[in-house]
């Protein structure tokens, strides 16, 4: 469907239907595989910035993240862009000295093709990379690296435009969405919602004291970037600065699901800060990672938090459903509704 901004996941689901059949598991199997693959990729990416014991903590944080578990079973593009961003995070240190921008640009284009909100993540890592080049390199090497970064951004933009050409030609105009007009009209009132929605997208269902502990780890990674992640420019700071700028320009308050792709990113930053706190006892981190993973697993099973997260619950208000569909459906669309009596 060329009107679908989740074009890449829609096509992947269609491609797998002949293999797995027109069933819910068949539609969602590629999402599950993407979610599973995100786990080893998180450890691999973390090892470029952290020692192995801190990378294990990052892996534990991602493995039992309720939002990421949810989107590993939701046949949309959110977990796919999470996987792509995590791969790019692992490639970032190499890109500063690379002369071949093609791989990074193709990953960026696929990230945008999965969900356009990938712009937040791409902007953040591009800002970090640019600042790192300016601070860490001198002379001709600096200009060559900046030229590679510019080539990555240009090639990525061209590939994204190419992939989205059917959407632009035959799709809906996002500016006509009533949701966008409501966001703009209520922007001053919606700004306070953004921090809450970011936290929900990253850690919904995680106990508050653990969220606070993770926030402390991220803060330490910002205040002590060289000691925690072996970088001159804090990764988390660059990401947050770019997100702030884009939000102020767009004047929108994205839903929590928009921020789920940053789960592994901030898990790595949080693990870096927490490992710095425990730098005198690094041997404790593997045990703490295992305890955290087991404890959160029990918490998830006991509370069923993944089932109760926003998009998987029942919506009883018919008016709310109608308003949500207003900005999605067109006159020639067919809406399929399951009759609940058929399940009895």
Short mmCIF file of C-alpha atoms in Angstrom, two decimals:
data_model
loop_
_atom_site.label_atom_id
_atom_site.label_comp_id
_atom_site.label_asym_id
_atom_site.label_seq_id
_atom_site.Cartn_x
_atom_site.Cartn_y
_atom_site.Cartn_z
CA UNK A 1 0.00 0.00 0.00
CA UNK A 2 1.72 3.18 -1.21
CA UNK A 3 -0.13 5.26 1.37
CA UNK A 4 1.53 3.39 4.22
CA UNK A 5 4.45 5.16 5.89
CA UNK A 6 5.48 1.79 7.35
CA UNK A 7 6.23 0.66 3.81
CA UNK A 8 9.22 -1.56 4.51
CA UNK A 9 7.60 -3.67 7.28
CA UNK A 10 4.38 -3.90 5.27
CA UNK A 11 6.29 -5.35 2.32
CA UNK A 12 8.24 -7.78 4.53
CA UNK A 13 5.01 -9.09 6.02
CA UNK A 14 3.56 -9.56 2.51
CA UNK A 15 6.68 -11.40 1.32
CA UNK A 16 6.47 -13.93 4.17
CA UNK A 17 2.76 -14.72 3.84
CA UNK A 18 3.30 -17.52 1.25
CA UNK A 19 5.75 -19.18 3.68
CA UNK A 20 3.96 -18.80 7.01
CA UNK A 21 0.40 -18.28 5.83
CA UNK A 22 -2.11 -15.50 6.43
CA UNK A 23 -1.98 -15.79 10.20
CA UNK A 24 -0.93 -13.40 12.93
CA UNK A 25 2.26 -15.38 13.69
CA UNK A 26 3.04 -15.42 9.98
CA UNK A 27 2.71 -11.65 9.74
CA UNK A 28 4.79 -11.03 12.85
CA UNK A 29 7.60 -13.57 12.46
CA UNK A 30 10.03 -11.14 10.80
CA UNK A 31 9.48 -8.68 13.67
CA UNK A 32 10.28 -11.39 16.21
CA UNK A 33 13.47 -12.26 14.36
CA UNK A 34 14.47 -8.57 14.27
CA UNK A 35 13.89 -8.30 18.01
CA UNK A 36 15.96 -11.40 18.76
CA UNK A 37 18.78 -10.17 16.51
CA UNK A 38 18.80 -6.83 18.34
CA UNK A 39 20.19 -8.57 21.45
CA UNK A 40 23.58 -9.75 20.10
CA UNK A 41 23.87 -6.56 18.05
CA UNK A 42 23.44 -4.52 21.24
CA UNK A 43 26.33 -6.37 22.89
CA UNK A 44 28.46 -6.00 19.75
CA UNK A 45 27.75 -2.24 19.54
CA UNK A 46 28.35 -1.73 23.27
CA UNK A 47 31.78 -3.37 23.04
CA UNK A 48 32.95 -0.49 20.86
CA UNK A 49 32.50 1.84 23.85
CA UNK A 50 32.47 -0.35 26.97
CA UNK A 51 34.35 -3.27 28.54
CA UNK A 52 32.69 -6.64 28.27
CA UNK A 53 31.14 -6.64 31.74
CA UNK A 54 29.44 -3.28 31.11
CA UNK A 55 28.28 -4.49 27.67
CA UNK A 56 26.60 -7.43 29.42
CA UNK A 57 24.61 -4.98 31.53
CA UNK A 58 23.47 -3.14 28.37
CA UNK A 59 22.40 -6.48 26.91
CA UNK A 60 20.40 -7.28 30.06
CA UNK A 61 18.66 -3.90 29.97
CA UNK A 62 17.58 -4.46 26.37
CA UNK A 63 16.61 -8.12 26.76
CA UNK A 64 13.91 -7.39 29.36
CA UNK A 65 12.77 -3.98 28.11
CA UNK A 66 8.92 -4.10 28.00
CA UNK A 67 8.61 -1.65 25.05
CA UNK A 68 11.13 -3.61 22.99
CA UNK A 69 9.43 -6.90 23.85
CA UNK A 70 6.14 -5.36 22.71
CA UNK A 71 7.53 -4.16 19.38
CA UNK A 72 9.19 -7.53 18.80
CA UNK A 73 5.66 -8.89 18.40
CA UNK A 74 3.99 -5.87 16.78
CA UNK A 75 4.12 -6.10 12.97
CA UNK A 76 5.27 -2.52 12.44
CA UNK A 77 8.65 -1.00 11.75
CA UNK A 78 9.69 0.11 15.24
CA UNK A 79 11.88 -2.85 16.22
CA UNK A 80 13.42 -2.90 12.73
CA UNK A 81 14.58 0.71 13.04
CA UNK A 82 15.84 -0.14 16.55
CA UNK A 83 17.99 -2.89 15.06
CA UNK A 84 19.26 -0.62 12.29
CA UNK A 85 20.16 2.19 14.71
CA UNK A 86 22.04 -0.25 16.96
CA UNK A 87 24.06 -1.51 13.99
CA UNK A 88 24.87 2.08 13.04
CA UNK A 89 25.91 2.82 16.62
CA UNK A 90 28.47 0.04 16.41
CA UNK A 91 29.77 1.35 13.09
CA UNK A 92 30.09 4.98 14.24
CA UNK A 93 33.70 4.78 15.52
CA UNK A 94 34.82 3.28 12.21
CA UNK A 95 33.01 5.87 10.12
CA UNK A 96 35.22 8.65 11.46
CA UNK A 97 38.16 7.08 9.60
CA UNK A 98 36.27 5.42 6.74
CA UNK A 99 36.33 6.56 3.15
CA UNK A 100 33.35 4.46 2.07
CA UNK A 101 30.00 5.96 3.11
CA UNK A 102 27.81 3.51 1.17
CA UNK A 103 27.05 0.99 3.97
CA UNK A 104 26.16 3.64 6.50
CA UNK A 105 24.02 5.52 3.99
CA UNK A 106 22.10 2.37 3.02
CA UNK A 107 21.41 1.61 6.67
CA UNK A 108 20.16 5.16 7.17
CA UNK A 109 17.82 4.87 4.19
CA UNK A 110 16.43 1.55 5.49
CA UNK A 111 15.88 3.15 8.89
CA UNK A 112 13.83 5.93 7.33
CA UNK A 113 12.00 3.40 5.18
CA UNK A 114 11.05 1.41 8.28
CA UNK A 115 9.53 4.46 10.02
CA UNK A 116 10.14 8.15 9.11
CA UNK A 117 10.62 9.02 12.79
CA UNK A 118 14.11 7.54 12.36
CA UNK A 119 15.03 11.19 11.71
CA UNK A 120 15.42 11.76 15.46
CA UNK A 121 18.03 9.02 15.80
CA UNK A 122 19.83 9.80 12.55
CA UNK A 123 20.10 13.47 13.44
CA UNK A 124 21.48 12.67 16.88
CA UNK A 125 24.24 10.33 15.75
CA UNK A 126 25.11 12.64 12.83
CA UNK A 127 25.49 15.57 15.23
CA UNK A 128 27.72 13.48 17.50
CA UNK A 129 29.83 12.32 14.58
CA UNK A 130 30.26 15.84 13.23
CA UNK A 131 31.24 17.26 16.62
CA UNK A 132 33.63 14.35 17.24
CA UNK A 133 35.38 15.02 13.95
CA UNK A 134 35.71 18.73 14.71
CA UNK A 135 37.09 18.09 18.18
CA UNK A 136 39.25 15.04 17.55
CA UNK A 137 40.81 15.63 14.14
CA UNK A 138 42.99 18.30 12.58
CA UNK A 139 44.06 19.54 9.17
CA UNK A 140 43.25 17.62 5.97
CA UNK A 141 42.05 14.55 7.92
CA UNK A 142 39.26 16.62 9.50
CA UNK A 143 38.04 17.89 6.13
CA UNK A 144 38.16 14.42 4.59
CA UNK A 145 36.09 13.01 7.46
CA UNK A 146 33.57 15.85 7.20
CA UNK A 147 33.32 15.19 3.46
CA UNK A 148 32.57 11.51 4.16
CA UNK A 149 29.87 12.52 6.66
CA UNK A 150 28.35 14.90 4.11
CA UNK A 151 28.40 12.12 1.51
CA UNK A 152 26.66 9.75 3.93
CA UNK A 153 23.89 12.27 4.61
CA UNK A 154 23.44 13.13 0.93
CA UNK A 155 23.47 9.53 -0.29
CA UNK A 156 21.15 8.47 2.55
CA UNK A 157 18.72 11.26 1.66
CA UNK A 158 18.73 10.31 -2.02
CA UNK A 159 18.13 6.63 -1.26
CA UNK A 160 15.31 7.53 1.12
CA UNK A 161 13.65 9.71 -1.51
CA UNK A 162 13.96 6.89 -4.01
CA UNK A 163 12.37 4.36 -1.64
CA UNK A 164 9.53 6.72 -0.76
CA UNK A 165 8.81 7.82 -4.35
CA UNK A 166 5.60 5.69 -4.56
CA UNK A 167 4.37 7.21 -1.31
CA UNK A 168 5.02 10.73 -2.56
CA UNK A 169 3.33 10.04 -5.90
CA UNK A 170 0.29 8.10 -4.70
CA UNK A 171 0.13 8.57 -0.95
CA UNK A 172 -1.59 10.96 1.38
CA UNK A 173 -0.23 14.38 2.27
CA UNK A 174 0.85 14.27 5.94
CA UNK A 175 0.08 17.99 6.23
CA UNK A 176 -3.61 17.17 5.76
CA UNK A 177 -3.69 15.02 8.89
CA UNK A 178 -5.95 16.47 11.59
CA UNK A 179 -3.50 15.15 14.18
CA UNK A 180 -0.78 17.47 12.89
CA UNK A 181 -3.02 20.55 13.09
CA UNK A 182 -4.02 19.63 16.65
CA UNK A 183 -0.39 19.24 17.64
CA UNK A 184 0.46 22.68 16.28
CA UNK A 185 -2.51 24.36 17.90
CA UNK A 186 -1.80 22.83 21.32
CA UNK A 187 1.99 22.92 21.17
CA UNK A 188 2.55 25.06 24.33
CA UNK A 189 0.40 22.63 26.32
CA UNK A 190 2.02 19.53 24.83
CA UNK A 191 5.64 20.45 25.47
CA UNK A 192 5.54 19.18 29.10
CA UNK A 193 4.32 15.80 27.78
CA UNK A 194 7.52 15.12 25.87
CA UNK A 195 9.83 14.02 28.75
CA UNK A 196 7.11 11.71 30.07
CA UNK A 197 6.54 10.18 26.63
CA UNK A 198 10.27 9.65 26.08
CA UNK A 199 10.54 7.79 29.39
CA UNK A 200 7.47 5.71 28.55
CA UNK A 201 8.87 4.82 25.14
CA UNK A 202 12.18 3.75 26.66
CA UNK A 203 11.16 2.13 29.93
CA UNK A 204 7.41 1.77 30.32
CA UNK A 205 6.72 -0.92 32.90
CA UNK A 206 10.14 -0.63 34.56
CA UNK A 207 9.94 0.27 38.29
CA UNK A 208 10.56 3.96 38.98
CA UNK A 209 13.66 3.42 41.12
CA UNK A 210 15.30 1.46 38.30
CA UNK A 211 14.42 4.20 35.81
CA UNK A 212 16.05 6.72 38.17
CA UNK A 213 19.15 4.53 38.42
CA UNK A 214 19.33 4.30 34.63
CA UNK A 215 18.93 8.07 34.39
CA UNK A 216 21.86 8.49 36.76
CA UNK A 217 23.94 6.25 34.52
CA UNK A 218 23.06 8.34 31.45
CA UNK A 219 23.91 11.53 33.34
CA UNK A 220 27.32 10.16 34.31
CA UNK A 221 27.97 9.20 30.68
CA UNK A 222 27.33 12.85 29.79
CA UNK A 223 29.47 14.30 32.60
CA UNK A 224 32.35 11.81 32.19
CA UNK A 225 32.37 10.80 28.52
CA UNK A 226 36.04 9.82 28.31
CA UNK A 227 35.99 7.77 31.49
CA UNK A 228 32.69 6.04 30.76
CA UNK A 229 32.59 5.53 26.95
CA UNK A 230 36.06 6.52 25.72
CA UNK A 231 34.68 9.40 23.64
CA UNK A 232 35.26 13.15 23.75
CA UNK A 233 31.68 14.19 22.97
CA UNK A 234 28.91 12.58 25.08
CA UNK A 235 26.70 10.45 22.84
CA UNK A 236 23.60 10.97 24.98
CA UNK A 237 24.07 14.74 25.06
CA UNK A 238 24.31 14.99 21.27
CA UNK A 239 21.19 12.86 20.88
CA UNK A 240 19.17 14.90 23.39
CA UNK A 241 20.29 18.21 21.87
CA UNK A 242 19.24 17.17 18.38
CA UNK A 243 15.91 15.79 19.56
CA UNK A 244 15.18 19.08 21.33
CA UNK A 245 15.92 21.11 18.22
CA UNK A 246 13.83 18.92 15.92
CA UNK A 247 10.89 18.94 18.32
CA UNK A 248 10.96 22.72 18.58
CA UNK A 249 11.06 23.04 14.78
CA UNK A 250 8.29 20.49 14.19
CA UNK A 251 6.18 21.58 17.17
CA UNK A 252 4.92 18.06 17.82
CA UNK A 253 4.80 15.74 20.82
CA UNK A 254 5.40 12.23 19.38
CA UNK A 255 3.78 9.21 20.96
CA UNK A 256 5.89 7.01 23.31
CA UNK A 257 6.36 4.38 20.59
CA UNK A 258 8.45 6.90 18.60
CA UNK A 259 11.21 6.73 21.20
CA UNK A 260 11.40 2.94 21.55
CA UNK A 261 14.13 2.77 18.88
CA UNK A 262 16.49 4.57 21.30
CA UNK A 263 16.20 1.79 23.88
CA UNK A 264 19.56 0.09 23.13
CA UNK A 265 21.23 3.48 22.64
CA UNK A 266 20.33 4.74 26.11
CA UNK A 267 20.86 1.27 27.61
CA UNK A 268 24.48 1.46 26.47
CA UNK A 269 24.85 5.00 27.86
CA UNK A 270 23.23 4.01 31.17
CA UNK A 271 25.46 0.93 31.46
CA UNK A 272 28.53 3.07 30.86
CA UNK A 273 27.63 5.37 33.75
CA UNK A 274 26.68 2.55 36.11
CA UNK A 275 29.90 0.68 35.29
CA UNK A 276 31.78 3.86 36.15
CA UNK A 277 30.07 3.92 39.55
CA UNK A 278 31.17 0.33 40.13
CA UNK A 279 34.61 0.73 38.57
CA UNK A 280 36.29 -0.63 41.71
CA UNK A 281 34.15 -3.78 41.58
CA UNK A 282 33.78 -4.59 37.86
CA UNK A 283 33.41 -8.30 38.63
CA UNK A 284 29.99 -7.55 40.17
CA UNK A 285 28.45 -6.38 36.88
CA UNK A 286 27.86 -9.82 35.26
CA UNK A 287 26.07 -11.03 38.41
CA UNK A 288 24.04 -7.82 38.65
CA UNK A 289 23.10 -8.15 34.97
CA UNK A 290 21.80 -11.67 35.55
CA UNK A 291 19.89 -10.63 38.68
CA UNK A 292 18.33 -7.69 36.84
CA UNK A 293 17.30 -9.82 33.85
CA UNK A 294 15.74 -12.49 36.07
CA UNK A 295 14.02 -9.94 38.32
CA UNK A 296 12.56 -7.98 35.42
CA UNK A 297 11.41 -11.20 33.77
CA UNK A 298 9.47 -12.13 36.89
CA UNK A 299 8.08 -8.59 37.09
CA UNK A 300 6.92 -8.69 33.45
CA UNK A 301 5.25 -12.08 33.87
CA UNK A 302 3.62 -11.13 37.18
CA UNK A 303 2.26 -7.74 36.08
CA UNK A 304 1.62 -8.61 32.39
CA UNK A 305 2.88 -5.12 31.66
CA UNK A 306 3.68 -5.86 28.01
CA UNK A 307 0.08 -6.91 27.40
CA UNK A 308 -1.21 -3.76 29.09
CA UNK A 309 1.01 -1.26 27.31
CA UNK A 310 -1.01 1.33 25.39
CA UNK A 311 -1.33 -0.18 21.93
CA UNK A 312 -2.07 -3.76 22.96
CA UNK A 313 -4.96 -3.04 25.34
CA UNK A 314 -8.65 -2.77 24.54
CA UNK A 315 -10.05 0.66 23.67
CA UNK A 316 -13.63 0.83 24.89
CA UNK A 317 -14.37 4.37 23.76
CA UNK A 318 -15.79 4.24 20.23
CA UNK A 319 -15.34 7.98 19.76
CA UNK A 320 -11.65 7.66 20.57
CA UNK A 321 -11.29 4.93 17.96
CA UNK A 322 -13.11 7.04 15.35
CA UNK A 323 -10.88 10.05 16.02
CA UNK A 324 -7.76 7.93 15.71
CA UNK A 325 -8.93 6.54 12.36
CA UNK A 326 -9.79 9.99 10.99
CA UNK A 327 -6.19 10.78 10.15
CA UNK A 328 -5.47 7.34 8.69
CA UNK A 329 -8.36 6.18 6.53
CA UNK A 330 -9.37 7.44 3.09
CA UNK A 331 -12.67 7.16 1.26
CA UNK A 332 -11.72 4.01 -0.68
CA UNK A 333 -10.13 2.18 2.27
CA UNK A 334 -11.64 -1.05 3.55
CA UNK A 335 -11.79 -1.39 7.33
CA UNK A 336 -11.86 -4.97 8.63
CA UNK A 337 -13.26 -5.48 12.13
CA UNK A 338 -13.26 -8.84 13.89
CA UNK A 339 -16.60 -9.82 15.35
CA UNK A 340 -15.85 -10.69 19.01
CA UNK A 341 -18.67 -13.26 19.07
CA UNK A 342 -16.71 -15.37 16.58
CA UNK A 343 -14.09 -16.07 19.25
CA UNK A 344 -16.62 -17.53 21.69
#
